[in-house]
Coordinates of C-alpha atoms and ligand atoms in Angstrom, one line a residue:
X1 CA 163.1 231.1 145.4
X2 CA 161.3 232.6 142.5
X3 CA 162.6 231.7 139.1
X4 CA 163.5 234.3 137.4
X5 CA 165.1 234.9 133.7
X6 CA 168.4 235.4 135.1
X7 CA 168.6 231.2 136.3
X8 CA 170.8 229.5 134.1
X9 CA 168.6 226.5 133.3
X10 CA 169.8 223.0 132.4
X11 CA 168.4 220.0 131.4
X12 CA 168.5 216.4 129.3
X13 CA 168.0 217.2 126.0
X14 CA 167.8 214.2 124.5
X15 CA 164.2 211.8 125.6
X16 CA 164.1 209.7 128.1
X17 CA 165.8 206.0 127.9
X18 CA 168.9 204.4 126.8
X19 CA 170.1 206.1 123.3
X20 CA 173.6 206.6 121.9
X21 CA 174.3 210.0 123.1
X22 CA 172.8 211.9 125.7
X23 CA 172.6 215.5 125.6
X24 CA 172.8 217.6 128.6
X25 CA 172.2 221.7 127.5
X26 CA 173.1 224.5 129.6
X27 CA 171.7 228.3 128.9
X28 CA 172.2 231.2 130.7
X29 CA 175.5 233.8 132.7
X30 CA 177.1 230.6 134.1
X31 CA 177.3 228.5 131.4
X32 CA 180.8 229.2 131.3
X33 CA 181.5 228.8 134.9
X34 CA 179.8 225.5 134.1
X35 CA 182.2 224.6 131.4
X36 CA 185.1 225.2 133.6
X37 CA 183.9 222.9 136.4
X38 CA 182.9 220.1 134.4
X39 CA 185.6 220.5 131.5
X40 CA 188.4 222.4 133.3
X41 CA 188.3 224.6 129.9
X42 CA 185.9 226.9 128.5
X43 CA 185.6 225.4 124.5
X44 CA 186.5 227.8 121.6
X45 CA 183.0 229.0 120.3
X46 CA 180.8 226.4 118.5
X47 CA 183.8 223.9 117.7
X48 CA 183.0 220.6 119.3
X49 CA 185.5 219.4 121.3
X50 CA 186.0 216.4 123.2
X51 CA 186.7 216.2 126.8
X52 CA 186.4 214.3 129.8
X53 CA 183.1 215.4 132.3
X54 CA 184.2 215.7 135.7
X55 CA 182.3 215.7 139.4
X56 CA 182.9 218.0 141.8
X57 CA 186.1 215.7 143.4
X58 CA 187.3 215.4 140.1
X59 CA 186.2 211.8 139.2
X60 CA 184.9 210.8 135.7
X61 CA 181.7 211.4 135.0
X62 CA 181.6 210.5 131.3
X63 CA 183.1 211.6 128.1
X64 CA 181.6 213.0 125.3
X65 CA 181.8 215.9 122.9
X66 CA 181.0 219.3 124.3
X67 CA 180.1 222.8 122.4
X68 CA 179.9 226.0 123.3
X69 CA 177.8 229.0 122.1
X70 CA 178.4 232.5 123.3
X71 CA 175.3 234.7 123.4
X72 CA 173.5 236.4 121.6
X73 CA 174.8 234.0 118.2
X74 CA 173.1 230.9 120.1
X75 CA 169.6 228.9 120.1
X76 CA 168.6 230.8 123.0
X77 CA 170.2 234.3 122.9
X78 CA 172.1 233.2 126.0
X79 CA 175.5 231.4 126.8
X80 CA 174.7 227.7 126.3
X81 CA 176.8 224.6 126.7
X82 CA 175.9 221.4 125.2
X83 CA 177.4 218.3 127.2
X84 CA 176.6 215.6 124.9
X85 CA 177.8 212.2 126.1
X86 CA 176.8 208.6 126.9
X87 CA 172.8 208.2 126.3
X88 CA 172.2 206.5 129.5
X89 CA 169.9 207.7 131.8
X90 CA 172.2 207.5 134.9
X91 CA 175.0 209.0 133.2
X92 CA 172.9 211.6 132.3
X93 CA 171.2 212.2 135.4
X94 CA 174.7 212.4 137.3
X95 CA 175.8 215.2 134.7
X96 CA 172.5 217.0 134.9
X97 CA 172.8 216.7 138.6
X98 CA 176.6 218.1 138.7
X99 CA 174.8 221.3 136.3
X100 CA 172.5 222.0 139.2
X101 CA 175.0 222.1 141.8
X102 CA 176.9 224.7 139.8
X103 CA 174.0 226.7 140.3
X104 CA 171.9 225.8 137.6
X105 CA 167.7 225.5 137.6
X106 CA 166.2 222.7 135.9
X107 CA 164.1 224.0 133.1
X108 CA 160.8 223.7 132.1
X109 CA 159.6 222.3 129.3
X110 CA 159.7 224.4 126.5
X111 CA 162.1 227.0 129.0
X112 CA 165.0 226.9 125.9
X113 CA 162.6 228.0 123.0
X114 CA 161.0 230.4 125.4
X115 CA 164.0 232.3 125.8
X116 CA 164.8 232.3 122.1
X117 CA 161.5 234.0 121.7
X118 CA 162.1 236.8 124.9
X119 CA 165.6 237.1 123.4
X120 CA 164.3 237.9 120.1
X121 CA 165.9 235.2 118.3
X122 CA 162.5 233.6 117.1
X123 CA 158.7 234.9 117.2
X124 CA 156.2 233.2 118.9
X125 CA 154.6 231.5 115.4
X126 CA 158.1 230.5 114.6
X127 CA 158.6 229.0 118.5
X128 CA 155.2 227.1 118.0
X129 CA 156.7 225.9 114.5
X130 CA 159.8 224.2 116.3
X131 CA 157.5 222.0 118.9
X132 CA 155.7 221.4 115.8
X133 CA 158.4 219.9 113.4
X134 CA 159.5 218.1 116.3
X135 CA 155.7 216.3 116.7
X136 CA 155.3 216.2 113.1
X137 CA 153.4 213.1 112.5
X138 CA 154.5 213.1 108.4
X139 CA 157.0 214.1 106.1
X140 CA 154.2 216.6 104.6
X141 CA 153.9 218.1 108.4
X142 CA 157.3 218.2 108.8
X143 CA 158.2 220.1 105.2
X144 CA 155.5 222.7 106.3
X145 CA 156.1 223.1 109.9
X146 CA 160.1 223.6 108.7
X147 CA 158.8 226.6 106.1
X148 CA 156.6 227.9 109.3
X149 CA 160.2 227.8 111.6
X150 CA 161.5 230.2 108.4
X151 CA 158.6 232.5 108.4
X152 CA 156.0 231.4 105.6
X153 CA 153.7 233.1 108.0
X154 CA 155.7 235.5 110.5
X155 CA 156.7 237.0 107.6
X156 CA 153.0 237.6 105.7
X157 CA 152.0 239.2 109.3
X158 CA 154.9 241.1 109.7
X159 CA 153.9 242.3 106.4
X160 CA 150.4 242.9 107.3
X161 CA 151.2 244.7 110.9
X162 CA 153.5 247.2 108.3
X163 CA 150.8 248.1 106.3
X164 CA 148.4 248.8 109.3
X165 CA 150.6 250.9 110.9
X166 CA 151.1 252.9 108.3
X167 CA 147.6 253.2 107.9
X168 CA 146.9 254.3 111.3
X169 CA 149.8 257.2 111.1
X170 CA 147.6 258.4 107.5
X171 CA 144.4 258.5 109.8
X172 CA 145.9 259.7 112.8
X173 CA 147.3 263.1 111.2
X174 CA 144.0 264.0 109.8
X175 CA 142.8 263.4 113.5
X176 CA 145.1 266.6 113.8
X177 CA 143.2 268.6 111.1
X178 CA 139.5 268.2 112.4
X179 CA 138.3 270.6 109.8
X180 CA 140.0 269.1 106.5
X181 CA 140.0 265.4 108.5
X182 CA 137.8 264.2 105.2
X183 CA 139.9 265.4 102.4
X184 CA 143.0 263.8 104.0
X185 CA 141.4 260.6 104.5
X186 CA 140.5 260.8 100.5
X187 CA 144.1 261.9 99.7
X188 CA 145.3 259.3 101.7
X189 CA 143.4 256.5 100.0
X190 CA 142.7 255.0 103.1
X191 CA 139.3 253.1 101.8
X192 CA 141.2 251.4 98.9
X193 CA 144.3 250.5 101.7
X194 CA 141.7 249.1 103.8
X195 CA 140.4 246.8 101.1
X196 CA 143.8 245.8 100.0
X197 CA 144.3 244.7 103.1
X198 CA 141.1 243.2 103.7
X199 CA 141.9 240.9 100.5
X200 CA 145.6 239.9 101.4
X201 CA 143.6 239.1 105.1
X202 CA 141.7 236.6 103.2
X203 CA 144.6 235.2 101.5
X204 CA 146.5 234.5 105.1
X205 CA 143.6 233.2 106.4
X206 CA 142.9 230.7 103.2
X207 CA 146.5 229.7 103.9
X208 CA 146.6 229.3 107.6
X209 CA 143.5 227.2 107.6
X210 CA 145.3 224.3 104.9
X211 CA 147.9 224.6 107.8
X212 CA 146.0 224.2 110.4
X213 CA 144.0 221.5 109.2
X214 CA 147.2 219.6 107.9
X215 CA 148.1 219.7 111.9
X216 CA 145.2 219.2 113.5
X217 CA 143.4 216.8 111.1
X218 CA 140.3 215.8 110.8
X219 CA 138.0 213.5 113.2
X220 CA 135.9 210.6 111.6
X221 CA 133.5 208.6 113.7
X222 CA 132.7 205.3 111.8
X223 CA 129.0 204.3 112.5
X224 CA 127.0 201.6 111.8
X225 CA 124.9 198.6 112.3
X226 CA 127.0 195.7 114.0
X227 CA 128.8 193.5 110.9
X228 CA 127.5 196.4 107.9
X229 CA 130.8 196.4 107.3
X230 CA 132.5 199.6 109.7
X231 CA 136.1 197.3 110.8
X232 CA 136.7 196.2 107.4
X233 CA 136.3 199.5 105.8
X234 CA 138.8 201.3 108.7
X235 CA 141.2 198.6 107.5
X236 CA 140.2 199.2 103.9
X237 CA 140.6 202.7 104.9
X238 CA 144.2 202.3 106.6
X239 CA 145.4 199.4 104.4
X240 CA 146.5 197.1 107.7
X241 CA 144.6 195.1 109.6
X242 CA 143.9 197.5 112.7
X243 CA 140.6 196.3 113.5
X244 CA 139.3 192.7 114.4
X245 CA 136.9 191.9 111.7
X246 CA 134.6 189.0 112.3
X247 CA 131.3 187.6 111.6
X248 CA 130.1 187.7 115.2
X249 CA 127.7 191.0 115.7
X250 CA 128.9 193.2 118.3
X251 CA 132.6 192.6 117.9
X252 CA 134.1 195.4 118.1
X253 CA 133.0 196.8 121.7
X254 CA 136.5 199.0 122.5
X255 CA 137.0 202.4 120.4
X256 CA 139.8 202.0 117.8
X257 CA 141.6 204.7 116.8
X258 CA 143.9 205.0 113.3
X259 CA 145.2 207.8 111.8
X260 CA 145.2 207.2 107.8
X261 CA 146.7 210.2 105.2
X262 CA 144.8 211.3 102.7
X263 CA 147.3 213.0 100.6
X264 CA 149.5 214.0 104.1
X265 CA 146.0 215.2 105.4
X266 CA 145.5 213.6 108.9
X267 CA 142.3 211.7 108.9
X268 CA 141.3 210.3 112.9
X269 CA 139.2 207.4 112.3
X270 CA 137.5 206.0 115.1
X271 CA 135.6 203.3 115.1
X272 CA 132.9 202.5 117.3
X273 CA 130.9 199.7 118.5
X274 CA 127.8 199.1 117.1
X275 CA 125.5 201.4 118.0
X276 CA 122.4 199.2 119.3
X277 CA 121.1 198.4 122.3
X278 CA 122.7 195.4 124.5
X279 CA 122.6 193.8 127.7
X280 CA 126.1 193.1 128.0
X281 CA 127.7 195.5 130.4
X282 CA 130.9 195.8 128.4
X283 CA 129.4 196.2 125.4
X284 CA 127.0 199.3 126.6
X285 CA 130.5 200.7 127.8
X286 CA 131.6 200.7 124.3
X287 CA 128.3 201.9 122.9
X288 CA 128.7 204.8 125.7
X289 CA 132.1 205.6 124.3
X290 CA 131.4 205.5 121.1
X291 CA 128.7 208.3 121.2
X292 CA 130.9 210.4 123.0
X293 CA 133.4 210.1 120.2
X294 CA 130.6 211.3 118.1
X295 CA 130.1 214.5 120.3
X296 CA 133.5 215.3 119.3
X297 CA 133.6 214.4 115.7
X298 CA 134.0 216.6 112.7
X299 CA 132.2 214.0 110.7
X300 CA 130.2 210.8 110.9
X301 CA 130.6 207.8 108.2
X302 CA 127.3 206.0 108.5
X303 CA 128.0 202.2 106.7
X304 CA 125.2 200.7 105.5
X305 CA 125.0 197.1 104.1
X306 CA 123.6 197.3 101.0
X307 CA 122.0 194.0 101.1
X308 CA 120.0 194.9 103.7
X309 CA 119.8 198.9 102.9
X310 CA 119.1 201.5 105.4
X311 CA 116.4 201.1 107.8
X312 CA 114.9 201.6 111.2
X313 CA 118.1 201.5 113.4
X314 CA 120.2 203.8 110.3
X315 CA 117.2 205.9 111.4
X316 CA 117.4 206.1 114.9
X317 CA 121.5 206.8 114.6
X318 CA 120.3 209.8 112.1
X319 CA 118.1 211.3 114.5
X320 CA 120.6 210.8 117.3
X321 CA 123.7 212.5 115.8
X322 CA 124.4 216.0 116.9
X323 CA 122.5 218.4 114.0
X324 CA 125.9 220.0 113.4
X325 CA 127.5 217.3 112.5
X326 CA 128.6 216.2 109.1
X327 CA 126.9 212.7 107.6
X328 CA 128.7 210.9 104.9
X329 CA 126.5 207.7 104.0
X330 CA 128.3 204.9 102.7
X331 CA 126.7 201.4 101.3
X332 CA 128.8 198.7 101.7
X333 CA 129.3 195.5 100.3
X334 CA 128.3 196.4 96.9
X335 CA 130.1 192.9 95.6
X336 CA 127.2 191.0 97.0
X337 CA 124.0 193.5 96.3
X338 CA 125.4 194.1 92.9
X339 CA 125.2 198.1 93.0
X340 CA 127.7 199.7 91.1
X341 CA 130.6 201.4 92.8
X342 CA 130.4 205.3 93.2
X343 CA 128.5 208.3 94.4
X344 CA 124.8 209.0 94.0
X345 CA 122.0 211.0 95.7
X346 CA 124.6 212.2 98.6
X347 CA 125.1 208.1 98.9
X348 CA 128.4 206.1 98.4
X349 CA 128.6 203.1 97.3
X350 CA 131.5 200.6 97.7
X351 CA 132.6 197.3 98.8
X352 CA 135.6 197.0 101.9
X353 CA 136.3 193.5 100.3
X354 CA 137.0 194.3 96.9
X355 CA 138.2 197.8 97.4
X356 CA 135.3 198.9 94.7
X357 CA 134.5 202.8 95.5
X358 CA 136.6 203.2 97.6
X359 CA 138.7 205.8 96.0
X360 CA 135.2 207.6 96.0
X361 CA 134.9 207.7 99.3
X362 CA 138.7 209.3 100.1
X363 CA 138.1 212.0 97.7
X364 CA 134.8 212.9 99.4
X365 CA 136.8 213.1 102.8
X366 CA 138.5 215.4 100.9
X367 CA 136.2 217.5 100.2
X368 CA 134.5 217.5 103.0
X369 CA 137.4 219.2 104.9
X370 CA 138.8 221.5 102.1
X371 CA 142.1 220.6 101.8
X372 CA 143.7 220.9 99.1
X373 CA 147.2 219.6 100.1
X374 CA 150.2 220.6 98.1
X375 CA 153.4 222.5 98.3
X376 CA 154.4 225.5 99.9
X377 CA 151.4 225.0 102.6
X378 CA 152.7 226.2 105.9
X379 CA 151.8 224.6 109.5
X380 CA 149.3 226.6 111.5
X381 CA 147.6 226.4 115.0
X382 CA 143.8 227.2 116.0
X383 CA 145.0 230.2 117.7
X384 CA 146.6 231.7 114.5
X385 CA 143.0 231.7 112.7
X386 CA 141.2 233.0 115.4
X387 CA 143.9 236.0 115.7
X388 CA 143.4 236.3 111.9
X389 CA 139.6 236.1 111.9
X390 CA 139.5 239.0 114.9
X391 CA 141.5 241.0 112.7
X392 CA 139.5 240.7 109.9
X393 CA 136.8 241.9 112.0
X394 CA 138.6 244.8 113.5
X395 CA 139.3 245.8 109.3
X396 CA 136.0 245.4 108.6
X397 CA 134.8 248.0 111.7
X398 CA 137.6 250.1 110.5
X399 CA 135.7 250.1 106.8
X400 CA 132.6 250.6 108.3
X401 CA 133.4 253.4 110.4
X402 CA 135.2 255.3 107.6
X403 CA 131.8 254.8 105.1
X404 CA 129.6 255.8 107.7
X405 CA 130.7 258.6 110.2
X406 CA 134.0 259.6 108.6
X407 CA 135.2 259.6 111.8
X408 CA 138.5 259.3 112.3
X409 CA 138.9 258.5 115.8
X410 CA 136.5 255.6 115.1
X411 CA 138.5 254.1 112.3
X412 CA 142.0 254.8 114.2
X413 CA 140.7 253.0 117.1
X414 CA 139.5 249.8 115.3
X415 CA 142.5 249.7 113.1
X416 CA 145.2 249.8 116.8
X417 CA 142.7 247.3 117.8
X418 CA 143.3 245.1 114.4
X419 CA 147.3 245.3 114.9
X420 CA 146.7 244.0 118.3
X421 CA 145.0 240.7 117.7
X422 CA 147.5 240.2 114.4
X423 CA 150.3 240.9 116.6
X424 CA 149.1 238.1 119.4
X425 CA 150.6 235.3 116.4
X426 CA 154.0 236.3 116.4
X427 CA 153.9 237.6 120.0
X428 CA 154.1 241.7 119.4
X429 CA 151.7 241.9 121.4
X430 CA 150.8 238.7 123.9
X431 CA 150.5 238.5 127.6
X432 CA 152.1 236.0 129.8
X433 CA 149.2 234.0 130.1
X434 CA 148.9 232.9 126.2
X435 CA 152.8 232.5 126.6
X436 CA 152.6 230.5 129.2
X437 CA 150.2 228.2 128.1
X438 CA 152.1 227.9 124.6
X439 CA 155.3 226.7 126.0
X440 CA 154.3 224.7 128.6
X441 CA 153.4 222.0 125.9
X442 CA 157.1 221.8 124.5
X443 CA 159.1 218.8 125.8
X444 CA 161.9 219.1 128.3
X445 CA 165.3 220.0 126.9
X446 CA 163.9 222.6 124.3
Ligands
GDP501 P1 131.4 195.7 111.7 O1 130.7 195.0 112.8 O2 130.4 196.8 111.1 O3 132.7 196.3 112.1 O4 131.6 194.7 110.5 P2 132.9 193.9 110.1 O5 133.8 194.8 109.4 O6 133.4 193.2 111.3 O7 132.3 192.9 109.0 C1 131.3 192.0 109.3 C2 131.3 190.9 108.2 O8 131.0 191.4 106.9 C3 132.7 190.3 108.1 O9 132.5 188.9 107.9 C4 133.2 190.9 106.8 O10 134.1 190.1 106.1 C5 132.0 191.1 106.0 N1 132.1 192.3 105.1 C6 132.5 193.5 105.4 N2 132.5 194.3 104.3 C7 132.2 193.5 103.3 C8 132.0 193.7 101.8 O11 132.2 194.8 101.3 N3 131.7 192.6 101.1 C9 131.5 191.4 101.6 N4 131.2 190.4 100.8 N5 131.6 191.2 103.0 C10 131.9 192.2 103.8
ZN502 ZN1 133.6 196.2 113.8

């Protein structure tokens, strides 16, 4: 059988293990029928209550607290029951198991949140903003995926989506008067309306890209000679001892991964074997890895040791390294060549040991990416900037069109096509494709 929005869906909502309480959540027509079985009581709406769980010959179950949320005031839009007892996973299992003989579907991942959105109770930006506090890798991630779950953004594009449709009902009526069509369009300021909105475009998109950076991060490949110095910077860098550092060239021959904050900004530092040619099989698998790290990158720190400086194998890296890519040169071990810490000609210079220049180096990471960190910064996705950046485009047509031809067909037409791609990020206009793929990354149980 098909599944179909009319399943009442259950599932664990709580993850996977032993925990204190376990949460079994129930949406849909029979959540009440559901209630009944398992509680022999419907519970008054959203007052906790506790009761004792039955199966379906009456034995125990578990106990727990159970809630009940009549639609449309609930999470989903939808009936739902929350079972929340023992957090064992057989005790769970037998209670999720009792749900789907009652008729229930086990839900998707993501199936909850997914009905919020068809029911209206959250847009699609806000529905992406609740798997995102939930993944929220720090308390700066969290604060702004929270202000995206209240609308920091589904409220700047509701805003936006206003003021194009009011601009496409100006140029549509002098569509009606073909032989006045200009004068209207003057009257109707549409130019300067366009360029307003061009600017406040800008703005959302300045915004959305701090957010989406602050979620996605930024990837840093640490390169270098074997012992100039890469394992002991990373730990520098991350203030632990992630890496093994030792004397011995060719040490490191895995790719370690860290994630350090610069300021809440998620910095991926990986770092890679020496880059150099070896016969030791499992060290050419790390060196193999560790220039496919690089094709992926968003940045490359090349460490140098100073006391040797860069020379024919810094060289052959260089020349190696995707032209795209970012190169931030950094001399190490400073405390033994005597430079002095800091940055000159596009160079670095610091010591991992002492710690010397390395503040330089963070706030050129910073720099490098943009972000300027801070309050009121909302979380963003990929997707959200690339919706903003085709409607930018479709404005800009719209401008064009109106300059050149003063036609108003032309400049109706790009501006319908501008509301579409803005609505795609709070799901006004999205097909079940892009929906599908956007809550099939949720977890199970929301
Ligand atoms: P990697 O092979 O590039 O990862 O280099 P390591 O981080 O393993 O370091 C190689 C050696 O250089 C170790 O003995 C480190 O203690 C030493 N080393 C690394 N950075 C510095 C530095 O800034 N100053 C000094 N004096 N020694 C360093
Ligand atoms: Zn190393």
């Amino acid at each position: 059988m098909a599944d179909s929005p009319e399943d009442t869906i259950a599932a664990v909502a709580t993850p996977p293990g032993v925990g204190g309480i376990g949460v079994v959540r129930v949406s849909g027509r029979r959540a009440t029928a559901v209630a009944e079985a398992v509680l022999g009581r419907l519970p008054a709406p959203r007052r906790a209550i506790h009761a004792v769980f039955r199966g379906a010959e009456g034995e125990v179950i578990d106990d727990g607290l159970a809630l009940y949320f009549p639609g449309p005031r609930s999470y989903t839009g939808e009936d739902v029951l929350e079972l929340q007892g023992h957090g064992g996973p057989v005790v769970l299992d037998l209670l999720l198991t009792r749900c789907l003989a009652l008729g229930c579907r086990a839900a998707h991942p993501g199936e909850f949140t997914e009905r919020a959105f068809l029911n209206g109770r959250l847009d699609l930006a806000q529905a992406e903003a609740v798997a995102d506090l939930i993944e929220a890798g720090s308390a700066q991630a969290a604060r702004s995926a929270r202000r995206a779950l209240e609308g920091a953004l589904s409220n700047q594009v509701d805003e936006l989506l206003e003021r194009l449709t009011a601009l496409r009902v100006s140029v549509e009526a002098a569509l009606d008067f073909p032989d006045e069509d200009v004068d209207i369009l003057r009257e109707a300021q549409v130019a300067e309306r366009l360029n307003a909105l061009d600017e406040r475009l800008d703005t959302l998109r300045a915004g959305a890209s701090q957010g989406a950076l602050l979620r996605e991060g930024m990837r840093l490949v640490i390169a270098g000679r074997p012992n100039a110095g890469k394992s002991s910077l990373l730990n520098r860098l991350v203030q632990r001892e992630a890496a093994i550092v030792t004397h011995i060239p060719g040490t490191t021959r895995d790719v370690l991964r860290e994630t350090v904050s610069l300021d809440g900004l998620p910095l991926h530092v990986i770092d890679t074997a020496g880059l150099r040619e070896s016969d030791d099989p499992v060290e050419q698998e790390g060196i193999r890895r560790a220039w496919s790290e690089i094709e992926t990158a968003d940045a490359v720190l090349l460490v140098i040791d100073d006391t040797l400086g860069e020379g024919d194998a810094e060289a052959a890296m260089r020349a190696r390294f995707p032209k795209s890519l970012p190169v931030i040169t950094a001399h190490n071990k400073i405390d033994l060549s005597g430079a002095a810490p800091g940055e000159r000609d596009a160079r670095i210079y610091l010591s991992a040991v002492t710690g010397e220049g390395v503040d330089h180096l963070r706030a050129h990471l910073k720099a490098q990416t943009g972000y300027a960190g801070g309050e009121g910064l909302f979380l963003a996705r990929r997707r959200h900037l690339d919706a903003l950046d085709r409607t930018a485009s479709h404005v800009a047509n719209a401008s064009r069109a109106l300059a050149q031809s003063r036609a108003p067909e032309l400049v109706a037409e790009d501006l319908r096509l501008a509301q579409e791609s803005l609505g795609e990020i709070t799901g006004r206009f999205s097909s079940d494709d892009l929906l599908g793929r956007i809550f099939s990354t949720f977890c199970i149980g929301k």
